[in-house]
CSV table of C-alpha atoms in Angstrom, one decimal:
chain,number,residue,atom,x,y,z
U,1,UNK,CA,0.1,0.2,0.1
U,2,UNK,CA,1.4,3.4,-0.8
U,3,UNK,CA,1.8,6.1,1.6
U,4,UNK,CA,-0.7,8.9,1.6
U,5,UNK,CA,0.4,12.4,0.9
U,6,UNK,CA,-0.5,13.6,4.5
U,7,UNK,CA,1.5,11.2,6.1
U,8,UNK,CA,4.7,13.3,5.4
U,9,UNK,CA,3.3,16.1,7.0
U,10,UNK,CA,2.5,14.1,10.3
U,11,UNK,CA,6.0,12.7,10.4
U,12,UNK,CA,7.6,16.2,10.0
U,13,UNK,CA,5.2,17.9,12.6
U,14,UNK,CA,5.7,15.2,15.1
U,15,UNK,CA,9.5,15.5,15.3
U,16,UNK,CA,9.7,18.1,18.1
U,17,UNK,CA,7.2,16.2,20.3
U,18,UNK,CA,9.0,12.9,19.6
U,19,UNK,CA,11.9,14.4,21.2
U,20,UNK,CA,10.1,15.6,24.1
U,21,UNK,CA,8.2,12.5,24.9
U,22,UNK,CA,11.5,10.4,24.1
U,23,UNK,CA,9.8,8.1,21.7
U,24,UNK,CA,8.3,7.5,18.3
U,25,UNK,CA,4.6,8.7,18.5
U,26,UNK,CA,1.7,6.7,17.1
U,27,UNK,CA,-1.6,7.6,15.9
U,28,UNK,CA,-5.0,7.3,17.7
U,29,UNK,CA,-8.6,7.9,17.3
U,30,UNK,CA,-12.3,8.2,18.5
U,31,UNK,CA,-14.8,8.2,21.6
U,32,UNK,CA,-17.5,9.4,24.0
U,33,UNK,CA,-19.1,10.7,27.1
U,34,UNK,CA,-21.5,8.8,29.2
U,35,UNK,CA,-24.6,10.4,31.2
U,36,UNK,CA,-27.1,12.9,30.7
U,37,UNK,CA,-26.7,12.8,27.1
U,38,UNK,CA,-29.4,12.7,24.3
U,39,UNK,CA,-27.8,11.3,21.0
U,40,UNK,CA,-29.4,12.0,17.6
U,41,UNK,CA,-27.8,9.7,14.8
U,42,UNK,CA,-26.9,11.9,11.6
U,43,UNK,CA,-28.7,10.9,8.5
U,44,UNK,CA,-30.4,7.7,10.2
U,45,UNK,CA,-33.0,7.1,7.6
U,46,UNK,CA,-30.8,7.7,4.6
U,47,UNK,CA,-27.8,5.3,6.2
U,48,UNK,CA,-30.2,2.4,7.0
U,49,UNK,CA,-31.8,2.7,3.4
U,50,UNK,CA,-28.5,2.9,1.8
U,51,UNK,CA,-27.0,-0.2,3.6
U,52,UNK,CA,-29.9,-2.5,2.1
U,53,UNK,CA,-30.0,-4.6,5.1
U,54,UNK,CA,-31.7,-8.0,5.0
U,55,UNK,CA,-32.2,-10.8,7.3
U,56,UNK,CA,-29.5,-12.8,8.9
U,57,UNK,CA,-26.8,-10.5,7.5
U,58,UNK,CA,-23.8,-9.2,9.4
U,59,UNK,CA,-22.5,-5.6,9.5
U,60,UNK,CA,-19.6,-3.5,11.0
U,61,UNK,CA,-20.2,-0.1,12.5
U,62,UNK,CA,-16.6,1.2,12.7
U,63,UNK,CA,-17.8,4.1,14.9
U,64,UNK,CA,-20.1,2.9,17.6
U,65,UNK,CA,-20.1,6.2,19.6
U,66,UNK,CA,-23.4,6.4,21.5
U,67,UNK,CA,-24.9,3.2,19.6
U,68,UNK,CA,-27.6,5.2,17.8
U,69,UNK,CA,-26.7,3.9,14.0
U,70,UNK,CA,-26.0,0.4,15.7
U,71,UNK,CA,-29.4,0.0,17.3
U,72,UNK,CA,-31.1,0.9,14.2
U,73,UNK,CA,-29.1,-1.5,12.1
U,74,UNK,CA,-30.0,-4.3,14.4
U,75,UNK,CA,-33.7,-3.4,14.3
U,76,UNK,CA,-33.8,-3.2,10.4
U,77,UNK,CA,-34.3,-7.0,9.8
U,78,UNK,CA,-34.8,-10.2,11.7
U,79,UNK,CA,-31.3,-11.8,12.8
U,80,UNK,CA,-29.1,-8.8,11.9
U,81,UNK,CA,-25.7,-9.2,13.6
U,82,UNK,CA,-23.2,-6.2,14.3
U,83,UNK,CA,-19.8,-5.8,15.1
U,84,UNK,CA,-19.3,-2.3,16.9
U,85,UNK,CA,-15.9,-0.8,16.9
U,86,UNK,CA,-14.8,2.2,18.8
U,87,UNK,CA,-11.4,3.4,20.1
U,88,UNK,CA,-12.6,4.9,23.3
U,89,UNK,CA,-13.2,2.6,26.4
U,90,UNK,CA,-16.1,4.6,27.3
U,91,UNK,CA,-17.9,4.0,24.0
U,92,UNK,CA,-16.8,0.2,24.4
U,93,UNK,CA,-18.4,0.0,27.8
U,94,UNK,CA,-21.4,1.6,26.3
U,95,UNK,CA,-21.3,-1.2,23.6
U,96,UNK,CA,-21.0,-3.9,26.2
U,97,UNK,CA,-24.0,-2.6,28.1
U,98,UNK,CA,-26.2,-2.6,24.9
U,99,UNK,CA,-24.9,-5.9,23.9
U,100,UNK,CA,-26.7,-7.4,27.2
U,101,UNK,CA,-30.2,-6.2,25.6
U,102,UNK,CA,-29.7,-8.6,22.7
U,103,UNK,CA,-29.2,-12.3,22.3
U,104,UNK,CA,-25.8,-13.6,22.9
U,105,UNK,CA,-23.3,-12.7,20.1
U,106,UNK,CA,-25.8,-10.4,18.1
U,107,UNK,CA,-24.0,-7.2,19.0
U,108,UNK,CA,-20.1,-7.7,19.3
U,109,UNK,CA,-18.1,-4.7,20.9
U,110,UNK,CA,-14.7,-4.3,19.6
U,111,UNK,CA,-12.3,-1.9,21.2
U,112,UNK,CA,-9.6,-0.4,18.9
U,113,UNK,CA,-8.9,1.9,16.2
U,114,UNK,CA,-9.5,1.5,12.5
U,115,UNK,CA,-6.1,0.1,11.8
U,116,UNK,CA,-6.4,-2.5,14.4
U,117,UNK,CA,-9.5,-3.9,12.7
U,118,UNK,CA,-7.9,-6.8,11.0
U,119,UNK,CA,-6.7,-8.6,14.1
U,120,UNK,CA,-10.0,-7.9,15.9
U,121,UNK,CA,-11.9,-9.6,13.6
U,122,UNK,CA,-9.8,-12.5,13.3
U,123,UNK,CA,-10.0,-12.9,17.0
U,124,UNK,CA,-13.8,-13.0,16.5
U,125,UNK,CA,-13.6,-15.8,13.9
U,126,UNK,CA,-14.8,-13.4,10.9
U,127,UNK,CA,-13.7,-14.6,7.6
U,128,UNK,CA,-12.4,-12.3,4.9
U,129,UNK,CA,-15.0,-11.2,2.4
U,130,UNK,CA,-17.8,-12.2,4.5
U,131,UNK,CA,-19.3,-9.0,5.8
U,132,UNK,CA,-22.6,-7.8,4.3
U,133,UNK,CA,-22.0,-4.2,5.0
U,134,UNK,CA,-20.4,-1.5,7.0
U,135,UNK,CA,-20.8,2.1,8.3
U,136,UNK,CA,-18.1,4.6,8.8
U,137,UNK,CA,-19.5,7.7,10.8
U,138,UNK,CA,-16.1,9.9,10.6
U,139,UNK,CA,-14.9,12.3,13.1
U,140,UNK,CA,-15.6,12.4,17.0
U,141,UNK,CA,-18.9,11.7,18.6
U,142,UNK,CA,-21.3,14.6,20.0
U,143,UNK,CA,-20.9,13.1,23.5
U,144,UNK,CA,-17.1,13.5,23.3
U,145,UNK,CA,-17.6,17.3,21.9
U,146,UNK,CA,-19.9,18.0,24.7
U,147,UNK,CA,-17.4,16.8,27.4
U,148,UNK,CA,-15.4,19.9,28.5
U,149,UNK,CA,-12.8,17.5,30.0
U,150,UNK,CA,-12.1,16.0,26.5
U,151,UNK,CA,-10.7,19.4,25.3
U,152,UNK,CA,-12.7,19.4,21.9
U,153,UNK,CA,-15.2,22.0,22.3
U,154,UNK,CA,-14.9,25.8,22.3
U,155,UNK,CA,-17.7,26.7,24.5
U,156,UNK,CA,-16.8,25.6,28.0
U,157,UNK,CA,-13.3,25.6,29.6
U,158,UNK,CA,-11.4,22.4,29.7
U,159,UNK,CA,-7.9,21.1,29.4
U,160,UNK,CA,-6.7,21.3,25.8
U,161,UNK,CA,-6.3,17.5,25.2
U,162,UNK,CA,-8.4,16.4,22.2
U,163,UNK,CA,-6.9,12.9,22.3
U,164,UNK,CA,-9.9,10.3,21.3
U,165,UNK,CA,-8.6,7.7,23.3
U,166,UNK,CA,-6.5,9.1,26.1
U,167,UNK,CA,-7.7,6.3,28.5
U,168,UNK,CA,-5.8,3.8,26.3
U,169,UNK,CA,-2.9,5.7,25.6
U,170,UNK,CA,-2.2,8.3,28.2
U,171,UNK,CA,1.5,9.1,27.4
U,172,UNK,CA,0.5,10.3,23.8
U,173,UNK,CA,0.8,14.0,22.9
U,174,UNK,CA,-2.1,16.5,23.6
U,175,UNK,CA,-3.3,19.4,21.7
U,176,UNK,CA,-1.5,21.4,24.4
U,177,UNK,CA,1.7,19.7,23.4
U,178,UNK,CA,1.2,20.5,19.8
U,179,UNK,CA,0.5,24.4,20.3
U,180,UNK,CA,3.1,24.9,22.9
U,181,UNK,CA,6.1,23.0,21.3
U,182,UNK,CA,5.6,22.8,17.5
U,183,UNK,CA,7.7,25.4,15.6
U,184,UNK,CA,6.0,28.1,13.6
U,185,UNK,CA,6.4,26.6,10.1
U,186,UNK,CA,4.9,23.4,11.4
U,187,UNK,CA,1.9,25.2,13.0
U,188,UNK,CA,1.2,26.9,9.5
U,189,UNK,CA,1.3,23.8,8.0
U,190,UNK,CA,-1.0,21.9,10.2
U,191,UNK,CA,-3.5,24.9,10.2
U,192,UNK,CA,-3.6,25.1,6.5
U,193,UNK,CA,-3.7,21.5,5.8
U,194,UNK,CA,-6.0,20.0,8.4
U,195,UNK,CA,-7.8,23.0,9.1
U,196,UNK,CA,-8.0,24.6,5.8
U,197,UNK,CA,-7.4,28.1,7.4
U,198,UNK,CA,-6.6,30.6,4.9
U,199,UNK,CA,-5.3,32.9,7.9
U,200,UNK,CA,-2.8,30.1,9.0
U,201,UNK,CA,0.3,32.4,9.4
U,202,UNK,CA,-1.5,34.8,11.4
U,203,UNK,CA,-3.0,32.2,13.9
U,204,UNK,CA,0.5,30.2,14.2
U,205,UNK,CA,2.1,33.7,15.0
U,206,UNK,CA,-0.4,34.6,17.6
U,207,UNK,CA,0.2,31.0,19.2
U,208,UNK,CA,4.0,31.0,19.2
U,209,UNK,CA,3.9,34.9,20.4
U,210,UNK,CA,1.7,33.7,23.5
U,211,UNK,CA,4.5,31.6,24.6
U,212,UNK,CA,6.6,34.4,25.6
U,213,UNK,CA,3.7,36.5,27.0
U,214,UNK,CA,2.3,34.0,29.4
U,215,UNK,CA,2.4,30.4,30.5
U,216,UNK,CA,2.0,27.4,28.1
U,217,UNK,CA,-1.6,27.3,26.9
U,218,UNK,CA,-3.5,24.7,28.8
U,219,UNK,CA,-7.2,25.3,28.4
U,220,UNK,CA,-9.5,25.3,25.5
U,221,UNK,CA,-10.8,28.9,26.2
U,222,UNK,CA,-7.3,30.2,26.4
U,223,UNK,CA,-6.5,28.9,23.0
U,224,UNK,CA,-10.1,30.1,21.5
U,225,UNK,CA,-9.6,33.7,22.8
U,226,UNK,CA,-5.9,34.0,21.5
U,227,UNK,CA,-7.2,33.1,17.8
U,228,UNK,CA,-10.3,35.2,18.2
U,229,UNK,CA,-8.1,38.3,19.0
U,230,UNK,CA,-5.5,37.3,16.4
U,231,UNK,CA,-8.1,37.3,13.7
U,232,UNK,CA,-10.0,40.4,14.8
U,233,UNK,CA,-9.4,43.4,12.4
U,234,UNK,CA,-8.6,46.9,13.4
U,235,UNK,CA,-12.3,47.8,13.2
U,236,UNK,CA,-13.1,45.2,16.3
U,237,UNK,CA,-14.7,42.5,13.9
U,238,UNK,CA,-14.2,39.2,15.5
U,239,UNK,CA,-13.1,37.2,12.3
U,240,UNK,CA,-16.2,35.1,12.9
U,241,UNK,CA,-17.5,33.4,9.8
U,242,UNK,CA,-21.2,31.7,9.2
U,243,UNK,CA,-22.1,28.2,8.5
U,244,UNK,CA,-24.3,26.7,5.9
U,245,UNK,CA,-27.4,27.9,7.7
U,246,UNK,CA,-26.1,31.2,7.9
U,247,UNK,CA,-25.3,31.2,11.8
U,248,UNK,CA,-22.1,32.6,13.2
U,249,UNK,CA,-19.1,30.2,13.7
U,250,UNK,CA,-16.3,31.0,16.1
U,251,UNK,CA,-13.0,32.3,14.5
U,252,UNK,CA,-11.3,29.3,16.3
U,253,UNK,CA,-13.4,26.6,14.8
U,254,UNK,CA,-10.9,25.6,12.1
U,255,UNK,CA,-7.9,25.7,14.6
U,256,UNK,CA,-9.4,23.4,16.8
U,257,UNK,CA,-10.2,21.0,14.0
U,258,UNK,CA,-6.9,21.1,12.6
U,259,UNK,CA,-5.4,20.3,16.1
U,260,UNK,CA,-7.8,17.5,16.5
U,261,UNK,CA,-7.2,15.8,13.3
U,262,UNK,CA,-3.4,16.0,13.8
U,263,UNK,CA,-3.5,14.5,17.3
U,264,UNK,CA,-5.6,11.8,16.5
U,265,UNK,CA,-4.1,11.1,13.0
U,266,UNK,CA,-7.7,10.9,11.8
U,267,UNK,CA,-7.3,11.1,7.9
U,268,UNK,CA,-4.4,8.1,8.0
U,269,UNK,CA,-7.1,6.2,10.0
U,270,UNK,CA,-10.0,6.8,7.6
U,271,UNK,CA,-7.6,6.0,4.9
U,272,UNK,CA,-6.7,2.5,6.6
U,273,UNK,CA,-10.5,1.8,7.3
U,274,UNK,CA,-11.3,2.2,3.8
U,275,UNK,CA,-8.5,0.1,2.6
U,276,UNK,CA,-9.1,-2.7,4.9
U,277,UNK,CA,-12.8,-2.9,4.3
U,278,UNK,CA,-11.9,-3.9,0.8
U,279,UNK,CA,-10.6,-7.2,2.4
U,280,UNK,CA,-13.4,-7.9,4.7
U,281,UNK,CA,-16.8,-6.9,2.8
U,282,UNK,CA,-18.0,-9.6,0.5
U,283,UNK,CA,-18.7,-8.7,-3.3
U,284,UNK,CA,-22.0,-6.8,-3.4
U,285,UNK,CA,-21.7,-5.5,0.2
U,286,UNK,CA,-22.4,-1.9,0.7
U,287,UNK,CA,-20.5,0.6,2.6
U,288,UNK,CA,-21.9,3.9,3.9
U,289,UNK,CA,-19.6,6.7,4.9
U,290,UNK,CA,-20.7,9.8,6.7
U,291,UNK,CA,-17.9,12.6,6.3
U,292,UNK,CA,-18.2,15.9,8.1
U,293,UNK,CA,-15.6,18.1,6.2
U,294,UNK,CA,-13.9,18.1,2.7
U,295,UNK,CA,-10.7,16.6,3.9
U,296,UNK,CA,-12.7,13.3,5.1
U,297,UNK,CA,-14.8,13.4,1.9
U,298,UNK,CA,-12.1,14.0,-0.6
U,299,UNK,CA,-10.4,10.7,0.9
U,300,UNK,CA,-13.8,8.8,0.6
U,301,UNK,CA,-14.4,9.8,-2.9
U,302,UNK,CA,-10.9,9.2,-4.0
U,303,UNK,CA,-11.1,5.7,-2.7
U,304,UNK,CA,-14.7,4.9,-4.2
U,305,UNK,CA,-13.4,6.3,-7.5
U,306,UNK,CA,-10.5,4.2,-7.3
U,307,UNK,CA,-7.8,7.2,-7.4
U,308,UNK,CA,-4.5,6.4,-6.3
U,309,UNK,CA,-4.1,7.8,-2.7
U,310,UNK,CA,-0.5,8.9,-3.6
U,311,UNK,CA,-1.5,11.2,-6.4
U,312,UNK,CA,-1.7,14.8,-5.8
U,313,UNK,CA,-5.6,15.9,-5.0
U,314,UNK,CA,-5.6,18.8,-7.3
U,315,UNK,CA,-4.7,17.1,-10.7
U,316,UNK,CA,-7.8,16.2,-12.8
U,317,UNK,CA,-8.1,12.6,-13.7
U,318,UNK,CA,-8.2,13.4,-17.3
U,319,UNK,CA,-4.9,15.0,-17.1
U,320,UNK,CA,-3.5,12.1,-14.8
U,321,UNK,CA,-4.6,9.6,-17.5
U,322,UNK,CA,-3.3,11.7,-20.5
U,323,UNK,CA,0.2,12.0,-18.9
U,324,UNK,CA,0.5,8.2,-18.5
U,325,UNK,CA,1.2,5.4,-21.2
U,326,UNK,CA,-0.4,2.4,-19.9
U,327,UNK,CA,0.4,-1.5,-21.3
U,328,UNK,CA,-2.7,-3.3,-22.0
U,329,UNK,CA,-2.5,-5.3,-18.5
U,330,UNK,CA,-2.3,-1.9,-16.9
U,331,UNK,CA,-5.3,-0.9,-18.4
U,332,UNK,CA,-7.3,-3.9,-17.4
U,333,UNK,CA,-5.9,-3.3,-13.9
U,334,UNK,CA,-6.8,0.5,-14.0
U,335,UNK,CA,-10.3,-0.6,-14.7
U,336,UNK,CA,-10.8,-2.9,-11.9
U,337,UNK,CA,-12.0,-0.6,-9.1
U,338,UNK,CA,-12.8,-2.0,-5.6
U,339,UNK,CA,-15.7,0.0,-5.3
U,340,UNK,CA,-18.9,0.9,-7.4
U,341,UNK,CA,-20.6,4.2,-6.2
U,342,UNK,CA,-24.3,4.2,-5.7
U,343,UNK,CA,-26.3,7.2,-6.5
U,344,UNK,CA,-25.1,10.6,-6.0
U,345,UNK,CA,-23.7,12.4,-2.9
U,346,UNK,CA,-26.4,12.8,-0.2
U,347,UNK,CA,-26.9,15.7,2.3
U,348,UNK,CA,-29.0,15.9,5.3
U,349,UNK,CA,-32.5,17.3,4.8
U,350,UNK,CA,-33.2,21.0,5.8
U,351,UNK,CA,-35.6,19.7,8.6
U,352,UNK,CA,-32.7,17.4,10.1
U,353,UNK,CA,-30.2,20.4,10.2
U,354,UNK,CA,-32.8,22.5,12.0
U,355,UNK,CA,-33.5,20.0,14.5
U,356,UNK,CA,-29.9,18.6,14.6
U,357,UNK,CA,-27.3,21.6,13.7
U,358,UNK,CA,-24.6,19.1,14.1
U,359,UNK,CA,-25.7,17.2,10.8
U,360,UNK,CA,-25.5,20.3,8.9
U,361,UNK,CA,-22.0,19.6,7.3
U,362,UNK,CA,-22.6,15.9,6.9
U,363,UNK,CA,-22.0,14.2,3.5
U,364,UNK,CA,-22.9,10.6,2.8
U,365,UNK,CA,-21.5,8.4,-0.1
U,366,UNK,CA,-22.6,4.8,-0.4
U,367,UNK,CA,-20.4,2.3,-2.5
U,368,UNK,CA,-20.7,-1.4,-3.4
U,369,UNK,CA,-18.0,-3.7,-3.2
U,370,UNK,CA,-16.9,-5.2,-6.4
U,371,UNK,CA,-16.0,-8.7,-7.3
U,372,UNK,CA,-12.5,-7.4,-8.0
U,373,UNK,CA,-9.8,-8.9,-5.6
């Protein structure tokens, strides 16, 4: 498997942190919080319909979270079985509790990240090419976002953590480590690539300057305030933007997203998930993927279209093909895509975005596993 383009950035960005922690740092991903939370699964109707669930089939939910999608997959047809994966021990415990509500073996909780999927399924006796469908709900769960102690949100003060499975790997770097120890150039690169922040240089400079004006950044509100001030213009504009529904968005939103993606290595984990699922889904099985920002959706789209993940993202397919001479054998191989996209890109309805604002950026892509090995 070729190394995706963004891996190079991750390695370069971690150099200083590796020296600080005294070891090579690995990547981790996803989780939840527990009590007093009302969870609304995103695009639930569209997801269930797209999977084409039938009696006695076996599915894989790679992002269990609060279990909303899993519960409805199980209820969609008689005898359905679900393997529910999540990286967060809290979500895993929730899955274990939910499993008690079903006959033994109908809901099987799995603790691990996407890149650990193979050994986990092998341990459960699952054969390659045997699963009837899978769901990937990208990013972190709403419960995780709503828990200030996890450090993902801007609204309430909490430690600047953002690790999706800190309980499993407590020694890995936090978002605070990134903002306090990465150099200016690396911060700019992270903010541009992972946050798609057009004002990355201004934000990075403000973060670096803060190291000399105060103690290390430790809380979410400290970072949010620094970014807000940095992006405010001379007229006092806070630098806020608006979302797809016309509501104001905090100027630090993109910065927080960039840090979260880097700390959890989310893009590489998503790439691993889509690559591994080719091996575990049977021909004709369906894969539904919910993405919440353009970086995730771009990876999903490229996988479904059979585009080499090592290719630059800005080269049109027609130009890429025109620049390369293929042999007859290569042309046959080139046409043998692992996925057949089903239908157009789906977006949440206006009604859903009004009742569940966190669904507003969701994009659902569905593809069917082809018979190509």
